[in-house]
Short mmCIF file of N, CA and C in Angstrom, two decimals:
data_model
loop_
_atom_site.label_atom_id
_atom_site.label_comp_id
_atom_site.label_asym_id
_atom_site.label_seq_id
_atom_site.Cartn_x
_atom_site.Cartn_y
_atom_site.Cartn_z
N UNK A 1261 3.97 -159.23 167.14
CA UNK A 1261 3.12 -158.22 167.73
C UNK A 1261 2.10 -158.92 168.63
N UNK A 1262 1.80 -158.05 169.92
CA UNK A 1262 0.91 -159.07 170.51
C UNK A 1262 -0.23 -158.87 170.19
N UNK A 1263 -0.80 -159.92 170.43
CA UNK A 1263 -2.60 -159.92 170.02
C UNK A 1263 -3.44 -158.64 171.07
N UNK A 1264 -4.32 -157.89 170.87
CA UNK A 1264 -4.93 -156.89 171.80
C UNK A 1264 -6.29 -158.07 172.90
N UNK A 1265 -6.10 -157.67 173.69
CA UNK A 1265 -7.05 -158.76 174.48
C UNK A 1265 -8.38 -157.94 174.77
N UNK A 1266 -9.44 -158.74 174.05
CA UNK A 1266 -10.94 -158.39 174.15
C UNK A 1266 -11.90 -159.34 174.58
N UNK A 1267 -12.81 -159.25 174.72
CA UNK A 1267 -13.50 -160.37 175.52
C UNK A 1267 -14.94 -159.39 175.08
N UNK A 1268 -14.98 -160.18 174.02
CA UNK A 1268 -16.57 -160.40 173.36
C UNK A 1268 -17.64 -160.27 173.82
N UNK A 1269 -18.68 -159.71 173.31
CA UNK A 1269 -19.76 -159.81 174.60
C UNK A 1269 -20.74 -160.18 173.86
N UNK A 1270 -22.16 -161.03 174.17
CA UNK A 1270 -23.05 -161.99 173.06
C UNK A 1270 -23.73 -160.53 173.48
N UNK A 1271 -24.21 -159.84 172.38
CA UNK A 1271 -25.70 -158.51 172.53
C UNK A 1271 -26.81 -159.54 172.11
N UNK A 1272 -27.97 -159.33 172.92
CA UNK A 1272 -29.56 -159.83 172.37
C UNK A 1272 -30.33 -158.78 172.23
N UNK A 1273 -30.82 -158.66 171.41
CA UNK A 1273 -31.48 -157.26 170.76
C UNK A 1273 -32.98 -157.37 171.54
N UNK A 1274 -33.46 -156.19 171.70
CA UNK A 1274 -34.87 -156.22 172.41
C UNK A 1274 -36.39 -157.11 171.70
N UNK A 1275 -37.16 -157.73 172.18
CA UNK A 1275 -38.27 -158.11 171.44
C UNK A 1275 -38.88 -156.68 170.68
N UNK A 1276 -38.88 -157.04 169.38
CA UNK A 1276 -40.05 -156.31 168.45
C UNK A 1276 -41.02 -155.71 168.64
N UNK A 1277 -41.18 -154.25 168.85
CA UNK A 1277 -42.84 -153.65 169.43
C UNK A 1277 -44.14 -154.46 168.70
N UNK A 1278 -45.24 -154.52 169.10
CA UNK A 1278 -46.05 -155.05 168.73
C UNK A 1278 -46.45 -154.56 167.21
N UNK A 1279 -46.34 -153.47 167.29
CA UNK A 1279 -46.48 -152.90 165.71
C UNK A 1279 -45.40 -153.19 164.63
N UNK A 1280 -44.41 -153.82 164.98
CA UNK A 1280 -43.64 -154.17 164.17
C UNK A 1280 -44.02 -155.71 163.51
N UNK A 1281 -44.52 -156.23 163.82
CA UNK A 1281 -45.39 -158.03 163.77
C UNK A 1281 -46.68 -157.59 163.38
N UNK A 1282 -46.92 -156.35 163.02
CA UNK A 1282 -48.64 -156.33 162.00
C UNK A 1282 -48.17 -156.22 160.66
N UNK A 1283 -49.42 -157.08 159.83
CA UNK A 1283 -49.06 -157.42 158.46
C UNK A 1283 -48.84 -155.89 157.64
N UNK A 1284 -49.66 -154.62 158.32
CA UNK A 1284 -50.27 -153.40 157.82
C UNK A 1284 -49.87 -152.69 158.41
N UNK A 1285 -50.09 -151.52 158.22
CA UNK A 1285 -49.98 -150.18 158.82
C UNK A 1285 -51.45 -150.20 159.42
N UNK A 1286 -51.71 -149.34 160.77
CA UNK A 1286 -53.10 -149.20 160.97
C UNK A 1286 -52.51 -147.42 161.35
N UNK A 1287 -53.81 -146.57 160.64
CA UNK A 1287 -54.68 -147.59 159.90
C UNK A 1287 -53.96 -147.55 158.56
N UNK A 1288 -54.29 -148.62 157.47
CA UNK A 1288 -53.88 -148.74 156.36
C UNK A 1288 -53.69 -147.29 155.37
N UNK A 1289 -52.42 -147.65 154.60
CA UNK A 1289 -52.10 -146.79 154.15
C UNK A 1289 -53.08 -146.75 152.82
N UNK A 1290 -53.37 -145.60 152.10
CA UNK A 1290 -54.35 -145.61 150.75
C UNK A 1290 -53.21 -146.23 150.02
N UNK A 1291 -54.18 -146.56 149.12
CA UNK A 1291 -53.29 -147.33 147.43
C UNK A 1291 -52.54 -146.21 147.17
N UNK A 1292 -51.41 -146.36 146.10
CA UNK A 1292 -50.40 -145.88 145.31
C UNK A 1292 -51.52 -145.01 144.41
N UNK A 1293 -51.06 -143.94 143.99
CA UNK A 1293 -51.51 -143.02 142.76
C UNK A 1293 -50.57 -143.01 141.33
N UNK A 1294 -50.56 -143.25 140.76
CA UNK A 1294 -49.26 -143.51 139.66
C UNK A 1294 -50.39 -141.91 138.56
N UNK A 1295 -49.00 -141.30 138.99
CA UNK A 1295 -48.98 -139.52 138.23
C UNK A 1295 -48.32 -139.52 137.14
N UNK A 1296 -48.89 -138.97 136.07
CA UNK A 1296 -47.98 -138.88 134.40
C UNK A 1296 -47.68 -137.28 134.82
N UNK A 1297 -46.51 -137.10 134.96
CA UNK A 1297 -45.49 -136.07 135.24
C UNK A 1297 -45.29 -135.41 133.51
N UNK A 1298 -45.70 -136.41 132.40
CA UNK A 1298 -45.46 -135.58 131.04
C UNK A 1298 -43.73 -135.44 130.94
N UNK A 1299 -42.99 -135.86 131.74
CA UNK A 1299 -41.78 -135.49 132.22
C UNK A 1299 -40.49 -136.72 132.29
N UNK A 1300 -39.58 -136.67 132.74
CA UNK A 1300 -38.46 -137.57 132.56
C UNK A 1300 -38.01 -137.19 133.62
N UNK A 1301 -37.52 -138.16 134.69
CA UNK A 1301 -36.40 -138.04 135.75
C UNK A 1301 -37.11 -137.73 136.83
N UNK A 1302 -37.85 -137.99 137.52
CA UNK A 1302 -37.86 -137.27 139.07
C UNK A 1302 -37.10 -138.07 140.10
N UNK A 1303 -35.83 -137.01 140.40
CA UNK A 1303 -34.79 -137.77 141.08
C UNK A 1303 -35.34 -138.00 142.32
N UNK A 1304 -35.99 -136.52 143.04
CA UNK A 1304 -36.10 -136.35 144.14
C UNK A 1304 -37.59 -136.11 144.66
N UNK A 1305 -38.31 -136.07 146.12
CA UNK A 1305 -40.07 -135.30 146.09
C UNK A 1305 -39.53 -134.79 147.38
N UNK A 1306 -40.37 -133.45 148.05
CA UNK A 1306 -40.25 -133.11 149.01
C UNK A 1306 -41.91 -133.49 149.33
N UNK A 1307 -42.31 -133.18 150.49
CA UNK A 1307 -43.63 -132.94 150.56
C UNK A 1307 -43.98 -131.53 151.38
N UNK A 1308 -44.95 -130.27 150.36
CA UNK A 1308 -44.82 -129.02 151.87
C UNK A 1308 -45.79 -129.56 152.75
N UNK A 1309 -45.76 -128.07 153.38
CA UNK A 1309 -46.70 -128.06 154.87
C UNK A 1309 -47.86 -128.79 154.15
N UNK A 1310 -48.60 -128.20 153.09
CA UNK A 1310 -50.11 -128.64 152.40
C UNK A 1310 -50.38 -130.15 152.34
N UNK A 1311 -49.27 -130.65 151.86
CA UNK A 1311 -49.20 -132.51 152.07
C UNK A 1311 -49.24 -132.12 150.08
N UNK A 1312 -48.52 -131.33 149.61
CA UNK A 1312 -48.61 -131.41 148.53
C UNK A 1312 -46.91 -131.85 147.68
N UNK A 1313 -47.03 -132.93 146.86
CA UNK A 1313 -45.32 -133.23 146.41
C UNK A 1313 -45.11 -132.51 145.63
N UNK A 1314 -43.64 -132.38 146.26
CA UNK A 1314 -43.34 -131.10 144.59
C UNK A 1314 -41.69 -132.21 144.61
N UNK A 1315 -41.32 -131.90 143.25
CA UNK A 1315 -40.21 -132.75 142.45
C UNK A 1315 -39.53 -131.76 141.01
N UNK A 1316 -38.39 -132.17 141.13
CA UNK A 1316 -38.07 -131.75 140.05
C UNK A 1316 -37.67 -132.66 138.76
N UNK A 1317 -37.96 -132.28 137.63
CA UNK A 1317 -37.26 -133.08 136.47
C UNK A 1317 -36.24 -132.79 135.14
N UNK A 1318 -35.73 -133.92 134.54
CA UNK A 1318 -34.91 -133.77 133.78
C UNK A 1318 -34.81 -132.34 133.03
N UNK A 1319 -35.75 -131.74 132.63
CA UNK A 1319 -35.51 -130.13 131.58
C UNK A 1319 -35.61 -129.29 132.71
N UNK A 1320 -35.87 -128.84 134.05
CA UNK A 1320 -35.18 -128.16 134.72
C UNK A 1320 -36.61 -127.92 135.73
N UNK A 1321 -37.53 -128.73 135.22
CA UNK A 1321 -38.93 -127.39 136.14
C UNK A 1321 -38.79 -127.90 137.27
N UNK A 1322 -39.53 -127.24 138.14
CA UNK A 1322 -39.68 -127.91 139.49
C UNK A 1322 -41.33 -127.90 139.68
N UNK A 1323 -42.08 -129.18 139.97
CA UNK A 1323 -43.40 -129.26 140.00
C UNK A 1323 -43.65 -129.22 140.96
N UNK A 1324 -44.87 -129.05 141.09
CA UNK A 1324 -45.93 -129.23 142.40
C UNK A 1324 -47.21 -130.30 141.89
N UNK A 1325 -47.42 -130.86 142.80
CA UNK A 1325 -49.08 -131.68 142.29
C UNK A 1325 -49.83 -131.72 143.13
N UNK A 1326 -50.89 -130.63 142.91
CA UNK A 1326 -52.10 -130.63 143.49
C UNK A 1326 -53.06 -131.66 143.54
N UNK A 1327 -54.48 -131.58 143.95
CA UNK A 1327 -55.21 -132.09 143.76
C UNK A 1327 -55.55 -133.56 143.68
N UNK A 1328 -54.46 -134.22 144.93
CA UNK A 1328 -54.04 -135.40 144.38
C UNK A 1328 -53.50 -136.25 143.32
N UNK A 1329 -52.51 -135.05 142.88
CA UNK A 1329 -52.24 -135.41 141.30
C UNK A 1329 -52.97 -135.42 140.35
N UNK A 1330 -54.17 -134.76 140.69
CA UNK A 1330 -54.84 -134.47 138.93
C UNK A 1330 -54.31 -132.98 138.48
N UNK A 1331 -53.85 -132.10 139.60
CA UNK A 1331 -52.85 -131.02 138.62
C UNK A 1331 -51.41 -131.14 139.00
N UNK A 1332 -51.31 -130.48 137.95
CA UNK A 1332 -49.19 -130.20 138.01
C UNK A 1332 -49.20 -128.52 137.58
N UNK A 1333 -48.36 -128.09 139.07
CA UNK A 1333 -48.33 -126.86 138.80
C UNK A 1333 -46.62 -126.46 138.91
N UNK A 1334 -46.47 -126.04 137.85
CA UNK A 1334 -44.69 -125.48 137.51
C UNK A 1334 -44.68 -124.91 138.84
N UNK A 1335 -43.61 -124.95 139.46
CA UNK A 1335 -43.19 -123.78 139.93
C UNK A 1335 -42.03 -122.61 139.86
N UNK A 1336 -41.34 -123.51 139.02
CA UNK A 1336 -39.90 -122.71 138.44
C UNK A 1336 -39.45 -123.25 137.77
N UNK A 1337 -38.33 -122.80 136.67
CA UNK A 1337 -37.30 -123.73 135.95
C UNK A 1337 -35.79 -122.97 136.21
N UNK A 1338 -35.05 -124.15 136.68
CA UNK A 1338 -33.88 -123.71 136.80
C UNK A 1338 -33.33 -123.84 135.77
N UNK A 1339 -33.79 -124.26 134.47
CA UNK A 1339 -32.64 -124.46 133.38
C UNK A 1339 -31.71 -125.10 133.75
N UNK A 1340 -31.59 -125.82 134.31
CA UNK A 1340 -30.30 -127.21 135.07
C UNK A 1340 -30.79 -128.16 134.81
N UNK A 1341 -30.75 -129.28 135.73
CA UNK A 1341 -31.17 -130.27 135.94
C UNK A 1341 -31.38 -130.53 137.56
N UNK A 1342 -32.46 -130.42 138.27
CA UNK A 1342 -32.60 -130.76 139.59
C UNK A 1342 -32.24 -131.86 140.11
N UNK A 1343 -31.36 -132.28 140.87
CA UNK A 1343 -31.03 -133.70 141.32
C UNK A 1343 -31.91 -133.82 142.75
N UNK A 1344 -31.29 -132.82 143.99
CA UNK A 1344 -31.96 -133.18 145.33
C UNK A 1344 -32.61 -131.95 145.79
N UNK A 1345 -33.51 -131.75 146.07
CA UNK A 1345 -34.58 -130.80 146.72
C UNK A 1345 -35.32 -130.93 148.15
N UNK A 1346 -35.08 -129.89 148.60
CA UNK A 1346 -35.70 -129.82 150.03
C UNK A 1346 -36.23 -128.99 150.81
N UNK A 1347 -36.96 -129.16 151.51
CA UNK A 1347 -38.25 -127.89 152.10
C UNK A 1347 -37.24 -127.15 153.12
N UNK A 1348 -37.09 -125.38 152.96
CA UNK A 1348 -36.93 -124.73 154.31
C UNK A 1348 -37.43 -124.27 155.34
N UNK A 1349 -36.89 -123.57 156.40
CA UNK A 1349 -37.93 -123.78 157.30
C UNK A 1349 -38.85 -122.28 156.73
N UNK A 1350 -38.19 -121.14 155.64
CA UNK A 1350 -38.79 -120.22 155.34
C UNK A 1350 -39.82 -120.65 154.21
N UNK A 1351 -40.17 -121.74 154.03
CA UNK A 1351 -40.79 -122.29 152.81
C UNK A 1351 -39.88 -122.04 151.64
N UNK A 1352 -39.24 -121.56 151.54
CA UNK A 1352 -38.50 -121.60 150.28
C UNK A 1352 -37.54 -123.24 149.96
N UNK A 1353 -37.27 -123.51 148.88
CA UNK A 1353 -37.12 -124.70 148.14
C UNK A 1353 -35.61 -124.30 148.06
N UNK A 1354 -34.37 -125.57 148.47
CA UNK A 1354 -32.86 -126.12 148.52
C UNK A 1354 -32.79 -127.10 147.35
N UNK A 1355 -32.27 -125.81 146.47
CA UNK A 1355 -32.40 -127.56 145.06
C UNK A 1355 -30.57 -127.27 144.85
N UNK A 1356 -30.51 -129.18 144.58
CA UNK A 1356 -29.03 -129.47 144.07
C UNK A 1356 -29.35 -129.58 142.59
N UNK A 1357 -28.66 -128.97 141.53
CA UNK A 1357 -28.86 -129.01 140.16
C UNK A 1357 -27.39 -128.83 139.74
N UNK A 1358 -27.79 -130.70 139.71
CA UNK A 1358 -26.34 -131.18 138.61
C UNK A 1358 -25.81 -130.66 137.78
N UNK A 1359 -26.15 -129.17 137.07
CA UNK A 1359 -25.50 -128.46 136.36
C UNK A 1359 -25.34 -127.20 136.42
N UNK A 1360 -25.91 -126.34 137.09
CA UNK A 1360 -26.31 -125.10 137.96
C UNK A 1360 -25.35 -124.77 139.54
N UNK A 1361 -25.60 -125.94 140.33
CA UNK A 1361 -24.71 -126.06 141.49
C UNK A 1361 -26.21 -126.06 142.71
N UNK A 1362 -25.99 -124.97 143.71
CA UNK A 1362 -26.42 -124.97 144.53
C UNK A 1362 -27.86 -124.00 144.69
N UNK A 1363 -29.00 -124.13 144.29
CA UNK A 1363 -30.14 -123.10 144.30
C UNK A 1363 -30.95 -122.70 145.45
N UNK A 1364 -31.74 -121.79 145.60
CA UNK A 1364 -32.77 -121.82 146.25
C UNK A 1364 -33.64 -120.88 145.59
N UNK A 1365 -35.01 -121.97 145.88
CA UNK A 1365 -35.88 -121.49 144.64
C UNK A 1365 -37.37 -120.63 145.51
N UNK A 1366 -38.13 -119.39 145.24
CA UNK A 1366 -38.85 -119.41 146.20
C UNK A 1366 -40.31 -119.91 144.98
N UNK A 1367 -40.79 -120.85 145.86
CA UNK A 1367 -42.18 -121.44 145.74
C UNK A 1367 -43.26 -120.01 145.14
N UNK A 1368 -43.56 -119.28 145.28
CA UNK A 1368 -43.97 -118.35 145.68
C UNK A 1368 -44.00 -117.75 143.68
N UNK A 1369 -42.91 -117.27 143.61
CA UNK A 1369 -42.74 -115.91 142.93
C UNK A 1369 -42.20 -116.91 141.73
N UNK A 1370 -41.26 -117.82 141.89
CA UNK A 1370 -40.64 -118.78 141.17
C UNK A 1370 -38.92 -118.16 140.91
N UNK A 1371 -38.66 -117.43 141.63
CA UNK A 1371 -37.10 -116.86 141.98
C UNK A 1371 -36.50 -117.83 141.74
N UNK A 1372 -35.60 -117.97 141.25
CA UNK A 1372 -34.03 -119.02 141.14
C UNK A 1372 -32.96 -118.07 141.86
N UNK A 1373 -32.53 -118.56 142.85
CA UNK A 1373 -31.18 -117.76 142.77
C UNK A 1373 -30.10 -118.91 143.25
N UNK A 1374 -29.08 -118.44 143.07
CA UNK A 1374 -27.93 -119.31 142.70
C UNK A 1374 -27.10 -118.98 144.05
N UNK A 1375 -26.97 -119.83 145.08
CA UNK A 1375 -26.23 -119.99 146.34
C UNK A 1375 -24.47 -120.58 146.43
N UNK A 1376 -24.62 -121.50 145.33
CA UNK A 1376 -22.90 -122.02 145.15
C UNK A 1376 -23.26 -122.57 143.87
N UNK A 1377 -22.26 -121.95 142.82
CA UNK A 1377 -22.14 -122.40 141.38
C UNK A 1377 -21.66 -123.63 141.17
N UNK A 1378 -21.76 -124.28 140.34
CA UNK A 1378 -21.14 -125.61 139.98
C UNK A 1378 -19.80 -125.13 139.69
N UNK A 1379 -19.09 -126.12 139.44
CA UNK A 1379 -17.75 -125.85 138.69
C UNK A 1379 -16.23 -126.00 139.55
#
């Protein structure tokens, strides 16, 4: 079989923006907050419009944390297990629950409804 004829070409990648060669972020990012969730598993965090994380965990709730993490506010339980969660553009919440299937949850009222079943 014959060989296919190519002719290599050397790529040199562009110099590094200047912000890529600072030790930091400017301006610097705040320290880490380390949150007791009371909880097991947070696979996933979205962040809403508020700049507030919400996550779900192992027994099914889906949190919110205010206040810079000095509150945790339920916002639903799917009775599943939440794996991946994500903000819509209606504010309502896209949760994957590894045992449930496909949800969408509204923030709001704490609605579960079930979009594609597992199985």
């Amino acid at each position: 079989m014959p060989r296919p004829a190519i002719s290599p070409v050397v790529w040199q990648p562009p110099a590094a923006p200047p912000r890529a060669r600072r030790p930091e972020s400017v301006p610097p990012m705040p320290p880490p907050v380390l949150v007791d969730l009371d909880a097991i598993g947070p696979e996933d965090v979205v962040v809403d419009p508020d700049g507030q994380p919400i996550t779900g965990v192992e027994d099914g709730r889906i949190l919110r944390l205010t206040d810079e993490g000095q509150r945790i506010e339920q916002l639903a339980d799917t009775g599943g297990r939440p794996d991946g969660i994500e903000l819509m553009a209606d504010g309502g919440l896209l949760v994957c629950d590894a045992r449930l299937g496909l949800l969408r949850i509204d923030p709001v009222s704490g609605q579960v409804r079930t979009l594609v079943a597992a199985g």
